[in-house]
Amino acid sequence: VIMLVLISEGLVQILWYNSQTAVTVAISGGTYAEGVVDRLTTISPLYASTDAEKAASQLVYPGLLAYDETGNLRADLATTWSHDGTGKIWTVKLRPNLTWSDGKPMTASDVAYTVKLMKNKDISQVLANNWSTITAEAKSTDEVEFKLENAYMSFPTALTFGIVPEHILNNKTPVEISSLFASNTAVPGTGPFKLKNV
């Protein structure tokens, strides 16, 4: 009986120790499922309007920055962001070796192109109004510069917009861009997920 008690006590201690020191980590593969009560007609960051569409869009088309679980901004596709002394010029450095899901490189040019699309009233009146006085220019393959009309110290909160691929959408009309996104799987993203179907 004493031997059984000692063995049982030893097993309990081992299980307790393992539960205190074990670390859960993510592995590649598998399926992610999330239920949302809302409509999901597009995952395009240019056209997403409902909470469900915005949440799905961020999984496939992440932004330069994102919010962490505590509501603070953190780097996502960017590594650093800073402003000049006036607060009107912001420089964002991209993570190295970013690629679209089709294997093409994702560069600062894609960021500048996305801003150009967001400023197009035929794409979105709301986005166009919000970005009308801001310009974005690729300074190199991994550095983009934003110029603001006025100093705006909370500008990094605007850098959570999803980036879209210039090499797929360039020279397309707003109607053609809308059609490509309507298929939901035709436009590659840089996020950790790909949309299979809706």
mmCIF file of C-alpha atoms in Angstrom:
data_model
loop_
_atom_site.group_PDB
_atom_site.id
_atom_site.type_symbol
_atom_site.label_atom_id
_atom_site.label_comp_id
_atom_site.label_asym_id
_atom_site.label_seq_id
_atom_site.Cartn_x
_atom_site.Cartn_y
_atom_site.Cartn_z
ATOM 1 C CA VAL A 1 0.000 0.000 0.000
ATOM 2 C CA ILE A 2 2.823 2.378 0.899
ATOM 3 C CA MET A 3 4.520 1.567 -2.416
ATOM 4 C CA LEU A 4 1.305 2.331 -4.377
ATOM 5 C CA VAL A 5 0.887 5.631 -2.506
ATOM 6 C CA LEU A 6 4.489 6.629 -3.302
ATOM 7 C CA ILE A 7 4.100 5.702 -6.991
ATOM 8 C CA SER A 8 0.798 7.611 -7.205
ATOM 9 C CA GLU A 9 2.362 10.618 -5.492
ATOM 10 C CA GLY A 10 5.290 10.534 -7.902
ATOM 11 C CA LEU A 11 2.961 10.439 -10.938
ATOM 12 C CA VAL A 12 0.930 13.356 -9.589
ATOM 13 C CA GLN A 13 4.120 15.397 -9.110
ATOM 14 C CA ILE A 14 5.323 14.598 -12.647
ATOM 15 C CA LEU A 15 1.947 15.586 -14.147
ATOM 16 C CA TRP A 16 1.862 18.799 -12.106
ATOM 17 C CA TYR A 17 5.447 19.691 -13.113
ATOM 18 C CA ASN A 18 4.691 19.053 -16.803
ATOM 19 C CA SER A 19 1.572 21.216 -16.682
ATOM 20 C CA GLN A 20 3.577 24.070 -15.143
ATOM 21 C CA THR A 21 6.468 23.942 -17.616
ATOM 22 C CA ALA A 22 4.757 22.877 -20.862
ATOM 23 C CA VAL A 23 4.610 25.494 -23.630
ATOM 24 C CA THR A 24 1.939 25.412 -26.355
ATOM 25 C CA VAL A 25 3.208 26.367 -29.812
ATOM 26 C CA ALA A 26 1.544 26.637 -33.213
ATOM 27 C CA ILE A 27 2.417 24.202 -35.982
ATOM 28 C CA SER A 28 1.940 24.521 -39.741
ATOM 29 C CA GLY A 29 -1.059 22.985 -41.428
ATOM 30 C CA GLY A 30 -4.521 22.199 -40.212
ATOM 31 C CA THR A 31 -7.735 24.173 -40.479
ATOM 32 C CA TYR A 32 -8.823 27.358 -38.770
ATOM 33 C CA ALA A 33 -12.576 27.754 -38.290
ATOM 34 C CA GLU A 34 -14.310 30.823 -36.895
ATOM 35 C CA GLY A 35 -18.013 31.502 -36.687
ATOM 36 C CA VAL A 36 -19.196 35.070 -37.211
ATOM 37 C CA VAL A 37 -22.790 36.248 -37.434
ATOM 38 C CA ASP A 38 -22.574 38.621 -40.379
ATOM 39 C CA ARG A 39 -22.398 38.568 -44.157
ATOM 40 C CA LEU A 40 -19.176 37.768 -45.992
ATOM 41 C CA THR A 41 -19.273 38.820 -49.632
ATOM 42 C CA THR A 42 -15.631 39.922 -50.060
ATOM 43 C CA ILE A 43 -12.323 39.723 -48.239
ATOM 44 C CA SER A 44 -10.836 42.620 -50.184
ATOM 45 C CA PRO A 45 -9.349 45.302 -47.917
ATOM 46 C CA LEU A 46 -10.556 47.818 -50.519
ATOM 47 C CA TYR A 47 -14.204 46.783 -50.302
ATOM 48 C CA ALA A 48 -14.652 45.104 -46.892
ATOM 49 C CA SER A 49 -17.417 46.845 -44.958
ATOM 50 C CA THR A 50 -18.822 44.422 -42.366
ATOM 51 C CA ASP A 51 -16.950 43.198 -39.284
ATOM 52 C CA ALA A 52 -16.804 39.690 -40.761
ATOM 53 C CA GLU A 53 -15.340 40.956 -44.025
ATOM 54 C CA LYS A 54 -12.746 43.087 -42.231
ATOM 55 C CA ALA A 55 -11.714 40.197 -39.952
ATOM 56 C CA ALA A 56 -11.357 37.783 -42.887
ATOM 57 C CA SER A 57 -9.520 40.404 -44.933
ATOM 58 C CA GLN A 58 -6.858 40.846 -42.239
ATOM 59 C CA LEU A 59 -6.091 37.109 -42.314
ATOM 60 C CA VAL A 60 -5.283 37.202 -46.034
ATOM 61 C CA TYR A 61 -4.246 40.852 -46.538
ATOM 62 C CA PRO A 62 -2.423 42.085 -43.418
ATOM 63 C CA GLY A 63 -1.338 45.691 -42.951
ATOM 64 C CA LEU A 64 1.982 47.320 -42.195
ATOM 65 C CA LEU A 65 0.927 47.449 -38.556
ATOM 66 C CA ALA A 66 -1.664 45.507 -36.555
ATOM 67 C CA TYR A 67 -3.194 45.552 -33.108
ATOM 68 C CA ASP A 68 -2.086 42.952 -30.590
ATOM 69 C CA GLU A 69 -4.374 41.233 -28.073
ATOM 70 C CA THR A 70 -4.009 44.166 -25.665
ATOM 71 C CA GLY A 71 -5.033 46.765 -28.287
ATOM 72 C CA ASN A 72 -1.531 48.160 -28.843
ATOM 73 C CA LEU A 73 0.004 48.665 -32.281
ATOM 74 C CA ARG A 74 2.710 46.218 -33.314
ATOM 75 C CA ALA A 75 4.691 45.619 -36.484
ATOM 76 C CA ASP A 76 3.097 43.244 -38.987
ATOM 77 C CA LEU A 77 4.495 43.581 -42.530
ATOM 78 C CA ALA A 78 6.660 46.464 -41.292
ATOM 79 C CA THR A 79 9.645 46.321 -38.982
ATOM 80 C CA THR A 80 9.923 50.012 -38.085
ATOM 81 C CA TRP A 81 8.021 53.260 -38.554
ATOM 82 C CA SER A 82 9.183 56.756 -37.724
ATOM 83 C CA HIS A 83 8.527 60.405 -38.547
ATOM 84 C CA ASP A 84 10.674 63.427 -39.266
ATOM 85 C CA GLY A 85 10.834 66.501 -37.030
ATOM 86 C CA THR A 86 7.718 68.035 -38.584
ATOM 87 C CA GLY A 87 5.515 64.983 -38.050
ATOM 88 C CA LYS A 88 4.412 65.280 -41.683
ATOM 89 C CA ILE A 89 6.721 62.666 -43.213
ATOM 90 C CA TRP A 90 6.546 59.069 -42.006
ATOM 91 C CA THR A 91 8.952 56.350 -43.121
ATOM 92 C CA VAL A 92 8.042 52.663 -42.862
ATOM 93 C CA LYS A 93 10.563 49.869 -43.337
ATOM 94 C CA LEU A 94 9.193 46.503 -44.526
ATOM 95 C CA ARG A 95 10.185 43.076 -43.266
ATOM 96 C CA PRO A 96 12.740 41.406 -45.537
ATOM 97 C CA ASN A 97 11.775 38.708 -48.042
ATOM 98 C CA LEU A 98 8.011 39.311 -48.033
ATOM 99 C CA THR A 99 6.169 37.369 -50.742
ATOM 100 C CA TRP A 100 2.646 37.094 -52.084
ATOM 101 C CA SER A 101 0.971 33.701 -51.938
ATOM 102 C CA ASP A 102 1.765 33.298 -55.670
ATOM 103 C CA GLY A 103 5.502 33.551 -54.885
ATOM 104 C CA LYS A 104 6.091 37.062 -56.252
ATOM 105 C CA PRO A 105 7.967 39.509 -53.978
ATOM 106 C CA MET A 106 5.920 42.005 -51.981
ATOM 107 C CA THR A 107 7.605 45.438 -51.974
ATOM 108 C CA ALA A 108 7.110 49.056 -50.962
ATOM 109 C CA SER A 109 5.742 49.627 -54.453
ATOM 110 C CA ASP A 110 2.734 47.456 -53.513
ATOM 111 C CA VAL A 111 2.120 49.686 -50.487
ATOM 112 C CA ALA A 112 2.248 52.874 -52.576
ATOM 113 C CA TYR A 113 -0.023 51.269 -55.178
ATOM 114 C CA THR A 114 -2.550 50.265 -52.492
ATOM 115 C CA VAL A 115 -2.684 53.871 -51.257
ATOM 116 C CA LYS A 116 -3.225 55.016 -54.851
ATOM 117 C CA LEU A 117 -6.215 52.659 -55.107
ATOM 118 C CA MET A 118 -7.581 53.806 -51.756
ATOM 119 C CA LYS A 119 -7.493 57.407 -52.994
ATOM 120 C CA ASN A 120 -9.624 56.477 -56.019
ATOM 121 C CA LYS A 121 -13.249 57.529 -55.413
ATOM 122 C CA ASP A 122 -14.396 54.850 -57.871
ATOM 123 C CA ILE A 123 -12.967 52.235 -55.510
ATOM 124 C CA SER A 124 -14.296 53.651 -52.233
ATOM 125 C CA GLN A 125 -15.661 57.068 -51.374
ATOM 126 C CA VAL A 126 -14.866 56.568 -47.663
ATOM 127 C CA LEU A 127 -11.250 55.495 -48.225
ATOM 128 C CA ALA A 128 -10.739 58.257 -50.799
ATOM 129 C CA ASN A 129 -11.900 60.917 -48.340
ATOM 130 C CA ASN A 130 -9.672 59.565 -45.561
ATOM 131 C CA TRP A 131 -6.541 59.341 -47.742
ATOM 132 C CA SER A 132 -7.080 62.296 -50.091
ATOM 133 C CA THR A 133 -4.297 64.473 -48.617
ATOM 134 C CA ILE A 134 -1.756 61.673 -48.047
ATOM 135 C CA THR A 135 0.796 60.472 -50.588
ATOM 136 C CA ALA A 136 2.841 57.286 -50.459
ATOM 137 C CA GLU A 137 6.071 56.740 -52.362
ATOM 138 C CA ALA A 138 8.323 53.698 -52.532
ATOM 139 C CA LYS A 139 11.830 54.928 -51.680
ATOM 140 C CA SER A 140 13.344 51.465 -52.200
ATOM 141 C CA THR A 141 12.042 47.917 -52.389
ATOM 142 C CA ASP A 142 11.597 47.808 -48.610
ATOM 143 C CA GLU A 143 10.994 51.434 -47.606
ATOM 144 C CA VAL A 144 7.894 53.550 -48.178
ATOM 145 C CA GLU A 145 7.452 57.218 -47.344
ATOM 146 C CA PHE A 146 4.107 58.790 -46.452
ATOM 147 C CA LYS A 147 3.667 62.557 -46.758
ATOM 148 C CA LEU A 148 0.868 64.189 -44.798
ATOM 149 C CA GLU A 149 -0.588 67.650 -45.338
ATOM 150 C CA ASN A 150 -0.527 68.303 -41.569
ATOM 151 C CA ALA A 151 1.333 66.756 -38.651
ATOM 152 C CA TYR A 152 -0.661 63.799 -37.340
ATOM 153 C CA MET A 153 1.047 61.906 -34.521
ATOM 154 C CA SER A 154 -1.549 59.117 -34.418
ATOM 155 C CA PHE A 155 -0.940 58.358 -38.124
ATOM 156 C CA PRO A 156 0.421 54.853 -37.340
ATOM 157 C CA THR A 157 -3.143 53.783 -36.492
ATOM 158 C CA ALA A 158 -3.950 54.315 -40.183
ATOM 159 C CA LEU A 159 -1.191 51.900 -41.242
ATOM 160 C CA THR A 160 -3.335 48.854 -40.479
ATOM 161 C CA PHE A 161 -4.884 48.867 -43.979
ATOM 162 C CA GLY A 162 -4.476 45.655 -45.977
ATOM 163 C CA ILE A 163 -1.942 45.673 -48.808
ATOM 164 C CA VAL A 164 -2.979 44.432 -52.275
ATOM 165 C CA PRO A 165 -0.692 43.172 -55.078
ATOM 166 C CA GLU A 166 0.261 45.679 -57.746
ATOM 167 C CA HIS A 167 1.450 42.961 -60.137
ATOM 168 C CA ILE A 168 -2.095 41.535 -60.305
ATOM 169 C CA LEU A 169 -4.179 44.729 -60.193
ATOM 170 C CA ASN A 170 -2.004 47.212 -62.103
ATOM 171 C CA ASN A 171 -3.677 48.747 -65.188
ATOM 172 C CA LYS A 172 -7.060 47.295 -64.180
ATOM 173 C CA THR A 173 -10.167 49.474 -64.013
ATOM 174 C CA PRO A 174 -12.117 49.734 -60.735
ATOM 175 C CA VAL A 175 -14.759 47.420 -62.243
ATOM 176 C CA GLU A 176 -12.109 44.829 -63.179
ATOM 177 C CA ILE A 177 -10.536 45.073 -59.703
ATOM 178 C CA SER A 178 -13.945 44.600 -58.096
ATOM 179 C CA SER A 179 -14.579 41.552 -60.317
ATOM 180 C CA LEU A 180 -11.241 39.983 -59.400
ATOM 181 C CA PHE A 181 -11.981 40.364 -55.700
ATOM 182 C CA ALA A 182 -15.538 39.089 -56.208
ATOM 183 C CA SER A 183 -14.073 35.683 -57.078
ATOM 184 C CA ASN A 184 -12.439 35.825 -53.591
ATOM 185 C CA THR A 185 -9.551 33.506 -54.528
ATOM 186 C CA ALA A 186 -8.109 35.246 -57.613
ATOM 187 C CA VAL A 187 -6.005 37.862 -55.783
ATOM 188 C CA PRO A 188 -3.005 36.580 -53.774
ATOM 189 C CA GLY A 189 -2.303 37.894 -50.282
ATOM 190 C CA THR A 190 0.657 38.016 -47.877
ATOM 191 C CA GLY A 191 -1.200 36.823 -44.785
ATOM 192 C CA PRO A 192 -0.845 33.507 -42.988
ATOM 193 C CA PHE A 193 -4.079 32.219 -44.567
ATOM 194 C CA LYS A 194 -5.492 31.705 -48.056
ATOM 195 C CA LEU A 195 -9.221 31.736 -48.719
ATOM 196 C CA LYS A 196 -10.416 28.416 -50.152
ATOM 197 C CA ASN A 197 -14.054 29.321 -50.787
ATOM 198 C CA VAL A 198 -17.050 31.255 -49.463
#
